[in-house]
Coordinates of N, CA and C in Angstrom, one line a residue:
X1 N 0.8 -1.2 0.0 CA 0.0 0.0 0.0 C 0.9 1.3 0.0
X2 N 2.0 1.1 0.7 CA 2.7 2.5 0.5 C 3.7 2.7 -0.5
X3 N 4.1 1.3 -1.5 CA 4.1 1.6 -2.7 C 3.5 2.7 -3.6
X4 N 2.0 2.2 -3.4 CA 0.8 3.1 -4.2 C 1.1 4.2 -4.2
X5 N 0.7 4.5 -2.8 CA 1.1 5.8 -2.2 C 2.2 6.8 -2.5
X6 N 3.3 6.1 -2.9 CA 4.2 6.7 -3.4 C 4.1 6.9 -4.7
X7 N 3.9 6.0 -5.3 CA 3.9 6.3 -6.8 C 2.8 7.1 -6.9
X8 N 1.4 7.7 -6.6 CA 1.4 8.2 -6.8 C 1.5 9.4 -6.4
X9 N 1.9 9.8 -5.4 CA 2.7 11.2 -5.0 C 3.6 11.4 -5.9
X10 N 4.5 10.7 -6.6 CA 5.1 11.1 -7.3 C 4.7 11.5 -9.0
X11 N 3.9 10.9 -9.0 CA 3.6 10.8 -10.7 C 2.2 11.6 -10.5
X12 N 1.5 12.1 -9.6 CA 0.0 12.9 -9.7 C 0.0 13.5 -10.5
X13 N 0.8 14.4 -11.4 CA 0.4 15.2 -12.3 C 0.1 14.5 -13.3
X14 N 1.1 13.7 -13.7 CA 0.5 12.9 -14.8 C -0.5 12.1 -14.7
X15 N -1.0 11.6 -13.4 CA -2.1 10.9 -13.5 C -3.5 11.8 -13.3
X16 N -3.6 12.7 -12.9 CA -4.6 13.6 -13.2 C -4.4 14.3 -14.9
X17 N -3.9 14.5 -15.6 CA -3.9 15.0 -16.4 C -4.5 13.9 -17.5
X18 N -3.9 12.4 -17.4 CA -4.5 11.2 -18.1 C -5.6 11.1 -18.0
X19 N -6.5 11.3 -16.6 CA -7.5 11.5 -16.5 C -8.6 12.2 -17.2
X20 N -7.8 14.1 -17.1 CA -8.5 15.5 -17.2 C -8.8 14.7 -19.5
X21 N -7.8 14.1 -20.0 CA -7.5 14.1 -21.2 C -8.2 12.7 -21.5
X22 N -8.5 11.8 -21.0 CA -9.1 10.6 -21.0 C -11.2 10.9 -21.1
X23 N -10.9 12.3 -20.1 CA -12.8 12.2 -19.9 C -12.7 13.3 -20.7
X24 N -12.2 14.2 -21.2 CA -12.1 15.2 -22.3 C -12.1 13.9 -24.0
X25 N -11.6 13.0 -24.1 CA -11.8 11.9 -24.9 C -13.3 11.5 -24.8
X26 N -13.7 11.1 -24.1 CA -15.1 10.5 -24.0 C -15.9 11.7 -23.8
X27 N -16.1 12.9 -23.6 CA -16.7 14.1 -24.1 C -17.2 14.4 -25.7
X28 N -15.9 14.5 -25.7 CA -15.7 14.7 -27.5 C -16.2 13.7 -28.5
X29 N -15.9 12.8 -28.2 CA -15.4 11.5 -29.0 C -17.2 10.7 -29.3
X30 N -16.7 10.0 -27.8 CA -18.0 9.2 -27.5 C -19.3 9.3 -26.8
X31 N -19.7 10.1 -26.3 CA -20.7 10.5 -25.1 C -22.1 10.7 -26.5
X32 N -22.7 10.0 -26.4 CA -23.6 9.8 -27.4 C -23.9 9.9 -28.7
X33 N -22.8 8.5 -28.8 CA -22.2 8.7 -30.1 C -23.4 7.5 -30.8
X34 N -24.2 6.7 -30.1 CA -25.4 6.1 -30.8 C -26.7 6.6 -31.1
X35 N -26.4 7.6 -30.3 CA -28.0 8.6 -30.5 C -28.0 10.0 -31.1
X36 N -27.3 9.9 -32.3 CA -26.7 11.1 -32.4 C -27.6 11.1 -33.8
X37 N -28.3 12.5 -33.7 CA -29.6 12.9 -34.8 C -29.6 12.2 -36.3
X38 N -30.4 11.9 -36.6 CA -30.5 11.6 -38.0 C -30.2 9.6 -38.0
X39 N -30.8 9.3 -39.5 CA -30.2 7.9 -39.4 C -28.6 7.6 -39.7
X40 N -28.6 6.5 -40.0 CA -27.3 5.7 -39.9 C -26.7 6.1 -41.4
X41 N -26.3 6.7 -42.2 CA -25.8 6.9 -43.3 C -25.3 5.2 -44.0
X42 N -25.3 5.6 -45.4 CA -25.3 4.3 -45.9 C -24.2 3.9 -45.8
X43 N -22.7 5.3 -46.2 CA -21.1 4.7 -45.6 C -21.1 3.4 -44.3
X44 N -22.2 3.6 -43.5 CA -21.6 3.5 -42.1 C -22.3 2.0 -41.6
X45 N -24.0 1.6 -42.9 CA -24.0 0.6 -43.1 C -23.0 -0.3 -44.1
X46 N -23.1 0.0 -44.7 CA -21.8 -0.6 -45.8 C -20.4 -1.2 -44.5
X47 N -20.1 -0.2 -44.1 CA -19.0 -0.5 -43.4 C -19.4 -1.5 -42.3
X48 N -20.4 -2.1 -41.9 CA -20.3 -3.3 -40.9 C -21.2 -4.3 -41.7
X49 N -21.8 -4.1 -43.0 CA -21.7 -5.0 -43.4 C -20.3 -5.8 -44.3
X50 N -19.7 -5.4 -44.4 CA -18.1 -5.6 -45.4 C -17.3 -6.0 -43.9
X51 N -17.7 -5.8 -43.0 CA -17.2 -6.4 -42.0 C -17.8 -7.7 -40.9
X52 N -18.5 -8.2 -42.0 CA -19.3 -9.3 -41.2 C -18.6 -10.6 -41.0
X53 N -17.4 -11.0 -42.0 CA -16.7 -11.7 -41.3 C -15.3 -11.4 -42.5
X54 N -14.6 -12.3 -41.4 CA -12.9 -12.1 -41.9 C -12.6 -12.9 -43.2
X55 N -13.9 -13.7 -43.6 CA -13.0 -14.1 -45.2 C -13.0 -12.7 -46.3
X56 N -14.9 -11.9 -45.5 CA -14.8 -10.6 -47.0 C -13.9 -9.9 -46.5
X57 N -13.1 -9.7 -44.7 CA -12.0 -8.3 -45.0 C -10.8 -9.0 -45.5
X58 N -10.8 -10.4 -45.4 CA -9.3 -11.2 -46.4 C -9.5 -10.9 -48.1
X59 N -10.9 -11.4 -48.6 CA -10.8 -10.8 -50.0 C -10.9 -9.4 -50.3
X60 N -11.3 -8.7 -49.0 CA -11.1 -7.0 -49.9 C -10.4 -6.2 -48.6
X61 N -8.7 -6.0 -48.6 CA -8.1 -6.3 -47.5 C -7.8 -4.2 -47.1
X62 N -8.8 -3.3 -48.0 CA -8.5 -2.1 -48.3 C -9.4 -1.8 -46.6
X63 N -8.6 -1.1 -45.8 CA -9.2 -0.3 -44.5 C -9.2 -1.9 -43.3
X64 N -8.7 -2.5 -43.9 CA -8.4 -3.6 -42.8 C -8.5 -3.7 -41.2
X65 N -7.3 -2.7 -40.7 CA -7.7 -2.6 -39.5 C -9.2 -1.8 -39.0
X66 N -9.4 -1.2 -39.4 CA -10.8 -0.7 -39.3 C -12.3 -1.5 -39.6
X67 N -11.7 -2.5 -40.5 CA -13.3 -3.3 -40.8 C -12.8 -4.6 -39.6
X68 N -11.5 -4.8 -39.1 CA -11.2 -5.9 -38.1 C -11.6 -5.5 -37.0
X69 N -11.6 -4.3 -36.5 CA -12.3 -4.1 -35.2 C -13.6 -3.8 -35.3
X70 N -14.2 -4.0 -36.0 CA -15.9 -3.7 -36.4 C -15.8 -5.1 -35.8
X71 N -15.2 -6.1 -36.7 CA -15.5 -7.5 -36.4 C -15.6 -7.8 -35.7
X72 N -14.4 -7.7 -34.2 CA -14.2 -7.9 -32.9 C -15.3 -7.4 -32.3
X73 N -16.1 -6.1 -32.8 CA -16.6 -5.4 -31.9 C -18.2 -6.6 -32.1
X74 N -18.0 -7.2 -33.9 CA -19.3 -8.0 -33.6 C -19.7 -9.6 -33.0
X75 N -18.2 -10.2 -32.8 CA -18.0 -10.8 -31.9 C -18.6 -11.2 -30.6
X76 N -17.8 -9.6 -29.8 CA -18.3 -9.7 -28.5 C -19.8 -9.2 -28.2
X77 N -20.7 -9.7 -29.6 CA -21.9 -9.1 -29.0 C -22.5 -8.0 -29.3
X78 N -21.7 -7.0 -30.2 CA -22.5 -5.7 -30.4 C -23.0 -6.4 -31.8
X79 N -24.4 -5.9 -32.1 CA -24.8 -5.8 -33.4 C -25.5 -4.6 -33.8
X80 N -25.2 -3.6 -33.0 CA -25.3 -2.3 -33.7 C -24.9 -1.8 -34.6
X81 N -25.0 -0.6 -35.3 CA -24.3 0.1 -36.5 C -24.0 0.7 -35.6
X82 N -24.0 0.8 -34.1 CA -23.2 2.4 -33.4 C -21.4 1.4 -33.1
X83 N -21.5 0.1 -33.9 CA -20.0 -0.3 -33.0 C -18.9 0.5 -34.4
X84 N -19.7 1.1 -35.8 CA -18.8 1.5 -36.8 C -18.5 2.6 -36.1
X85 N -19.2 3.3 -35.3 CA -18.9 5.0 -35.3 C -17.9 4.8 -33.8
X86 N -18.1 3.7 -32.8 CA -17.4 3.1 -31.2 C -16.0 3.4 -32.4
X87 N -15.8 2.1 -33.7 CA -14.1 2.0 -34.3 C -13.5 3.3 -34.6
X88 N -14.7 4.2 -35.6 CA -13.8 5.5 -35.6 C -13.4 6.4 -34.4
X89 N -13.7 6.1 -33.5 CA -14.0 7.2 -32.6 C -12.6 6.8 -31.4
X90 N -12.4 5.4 -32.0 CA -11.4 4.7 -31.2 C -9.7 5.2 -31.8
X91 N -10.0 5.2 -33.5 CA -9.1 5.6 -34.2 C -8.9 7.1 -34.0
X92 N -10.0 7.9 -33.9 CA -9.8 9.2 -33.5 C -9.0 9.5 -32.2
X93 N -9.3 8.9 -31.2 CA -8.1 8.8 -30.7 C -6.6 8.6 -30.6
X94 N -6.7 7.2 -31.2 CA -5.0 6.9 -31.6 C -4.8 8.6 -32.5
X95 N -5.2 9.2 -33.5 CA -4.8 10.3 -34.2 C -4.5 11.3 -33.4
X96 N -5.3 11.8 -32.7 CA -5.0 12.5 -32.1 C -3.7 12.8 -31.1
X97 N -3.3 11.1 -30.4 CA -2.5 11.2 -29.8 C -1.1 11.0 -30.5
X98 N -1.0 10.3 -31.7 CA -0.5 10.3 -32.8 C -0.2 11.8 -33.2
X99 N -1.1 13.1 -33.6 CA -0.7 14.1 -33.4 C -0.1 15.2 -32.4
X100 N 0.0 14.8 -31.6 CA 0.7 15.0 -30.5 C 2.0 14.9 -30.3
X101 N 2.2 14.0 -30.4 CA 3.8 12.8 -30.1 C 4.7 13.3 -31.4
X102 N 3.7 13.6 -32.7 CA 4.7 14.3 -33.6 C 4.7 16.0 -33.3
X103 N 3.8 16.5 -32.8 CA 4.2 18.5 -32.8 C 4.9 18.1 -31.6
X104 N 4.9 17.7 -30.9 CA 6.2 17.6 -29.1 C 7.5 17.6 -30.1
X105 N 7.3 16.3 -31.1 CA 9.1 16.1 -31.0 C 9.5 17.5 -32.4
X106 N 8.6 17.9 -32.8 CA 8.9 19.1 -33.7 C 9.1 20.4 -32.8
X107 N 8.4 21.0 -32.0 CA 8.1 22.3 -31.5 C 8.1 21.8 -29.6
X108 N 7.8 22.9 -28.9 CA 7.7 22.9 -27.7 C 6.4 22.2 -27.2
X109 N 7.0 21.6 -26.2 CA 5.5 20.7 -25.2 C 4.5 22.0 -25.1
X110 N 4.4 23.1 -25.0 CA 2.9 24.0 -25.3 C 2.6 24.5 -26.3
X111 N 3.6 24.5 -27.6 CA 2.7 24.1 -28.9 C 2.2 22.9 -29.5
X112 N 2.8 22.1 -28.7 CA 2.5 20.1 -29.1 C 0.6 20.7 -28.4
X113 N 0.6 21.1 -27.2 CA -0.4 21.0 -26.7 C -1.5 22.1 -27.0
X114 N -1.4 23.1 -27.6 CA -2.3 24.1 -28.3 C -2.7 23.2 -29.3
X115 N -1.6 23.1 -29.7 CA -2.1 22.3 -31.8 C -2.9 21.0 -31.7
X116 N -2.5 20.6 -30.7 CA -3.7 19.2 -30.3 C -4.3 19.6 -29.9
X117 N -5.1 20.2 -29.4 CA -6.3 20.8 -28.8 C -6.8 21.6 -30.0
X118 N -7.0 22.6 -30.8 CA -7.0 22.9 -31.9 C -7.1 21.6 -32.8
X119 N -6.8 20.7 -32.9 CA -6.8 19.6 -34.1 C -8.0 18.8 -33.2
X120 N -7.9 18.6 -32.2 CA -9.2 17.5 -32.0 C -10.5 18.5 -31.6
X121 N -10.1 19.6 -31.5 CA -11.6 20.6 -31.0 C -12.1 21.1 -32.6
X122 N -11.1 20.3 -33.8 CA -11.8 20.8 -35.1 C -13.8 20.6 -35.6
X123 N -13.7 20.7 -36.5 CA -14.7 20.1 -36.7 C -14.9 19.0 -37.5
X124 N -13.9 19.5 -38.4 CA -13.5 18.3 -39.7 C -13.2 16.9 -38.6
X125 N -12.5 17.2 -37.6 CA -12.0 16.1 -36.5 C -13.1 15.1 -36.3
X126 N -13.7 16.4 -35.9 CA -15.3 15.1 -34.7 C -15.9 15.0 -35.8
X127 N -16.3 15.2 -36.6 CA -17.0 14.9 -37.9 C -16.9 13.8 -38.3
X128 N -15.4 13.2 -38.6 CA -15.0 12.5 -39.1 C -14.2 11.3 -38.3
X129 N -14.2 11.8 -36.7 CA -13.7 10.8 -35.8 C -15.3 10.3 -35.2
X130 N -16.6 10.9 -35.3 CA -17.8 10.1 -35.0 C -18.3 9.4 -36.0
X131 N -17.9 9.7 -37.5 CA -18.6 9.1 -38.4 C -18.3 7.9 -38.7
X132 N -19.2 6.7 -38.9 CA -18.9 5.4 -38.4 C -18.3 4.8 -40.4
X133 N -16.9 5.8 -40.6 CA -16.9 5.0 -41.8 C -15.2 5.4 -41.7
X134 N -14.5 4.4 -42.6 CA -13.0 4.3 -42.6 C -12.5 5.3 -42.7
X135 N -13.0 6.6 -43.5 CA -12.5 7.7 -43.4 C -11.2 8.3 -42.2
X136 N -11.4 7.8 -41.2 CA -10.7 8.6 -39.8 C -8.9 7.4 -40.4
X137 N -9.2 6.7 -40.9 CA -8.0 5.9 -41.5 C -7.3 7.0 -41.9

């Protein structure tokens, strides 16, 4: 226990900040991302039907990782069309933090962190990180 305790006294900033950026993620990102106005666009049926099993994403192997976690996602149970818009929304993250990790090693840790904040508070971003089609690829 006083392990814990230590670690995190030492590392709190970082662990609140993973936090503050974690529920700022699920704000953005996901927070009613199945009930979100209008129907399901046809991209976004298309996209979990082409992902219904792994022989069509082996014969048509274009956006792969993206039609593979549809799959998993239909696997465990989901058979919604909200599990296409859960993958992009997943990938919009990796992007994001992906843009990050490159403006840090270019510029200063508070332009890495303006320009990411700016890039995922776009609109083109959440547009395209809730839309449940490969695009966020």
């Amino acid at each position: 226990m006083e392990r814990l305790l230590n670690f995190i006294s030492t590392h709190w900033r970082l662990i609140v900040s993973s936090l503050v950026l974690a529920c700022l993620a699920y704000v953005l990102l996901f927070r009613g991302i199945s009930i979100l106005p209008g129907n399901y666009a046809a991209a976004e049926v298309r996209a979990k039907a082409e992902s219904s099993s792994l022989r069509m994403i082996y014969e048509n192997p274009v956006n792969a990782p993206y039609k593979t976690l549809i799959w998993a996602g239909q696997k465990l149970g989901h058979n919604s069309i909200a599990i296409t818009r859960i993958a992009s929304a997943c990938f919009a993250v990796i992007a994001a933090v992906l843009f990050y990790w490159v403006a840090i090693h270019w510029y200063s840790r508070r332009v890495a962190l303006l320009s990411s904040m700016l890039f995922v508070c776009s609109s083109g971003f959440l547009h395209i990180g809730r839309f449940g089609s490969a695009l966020i690829l």
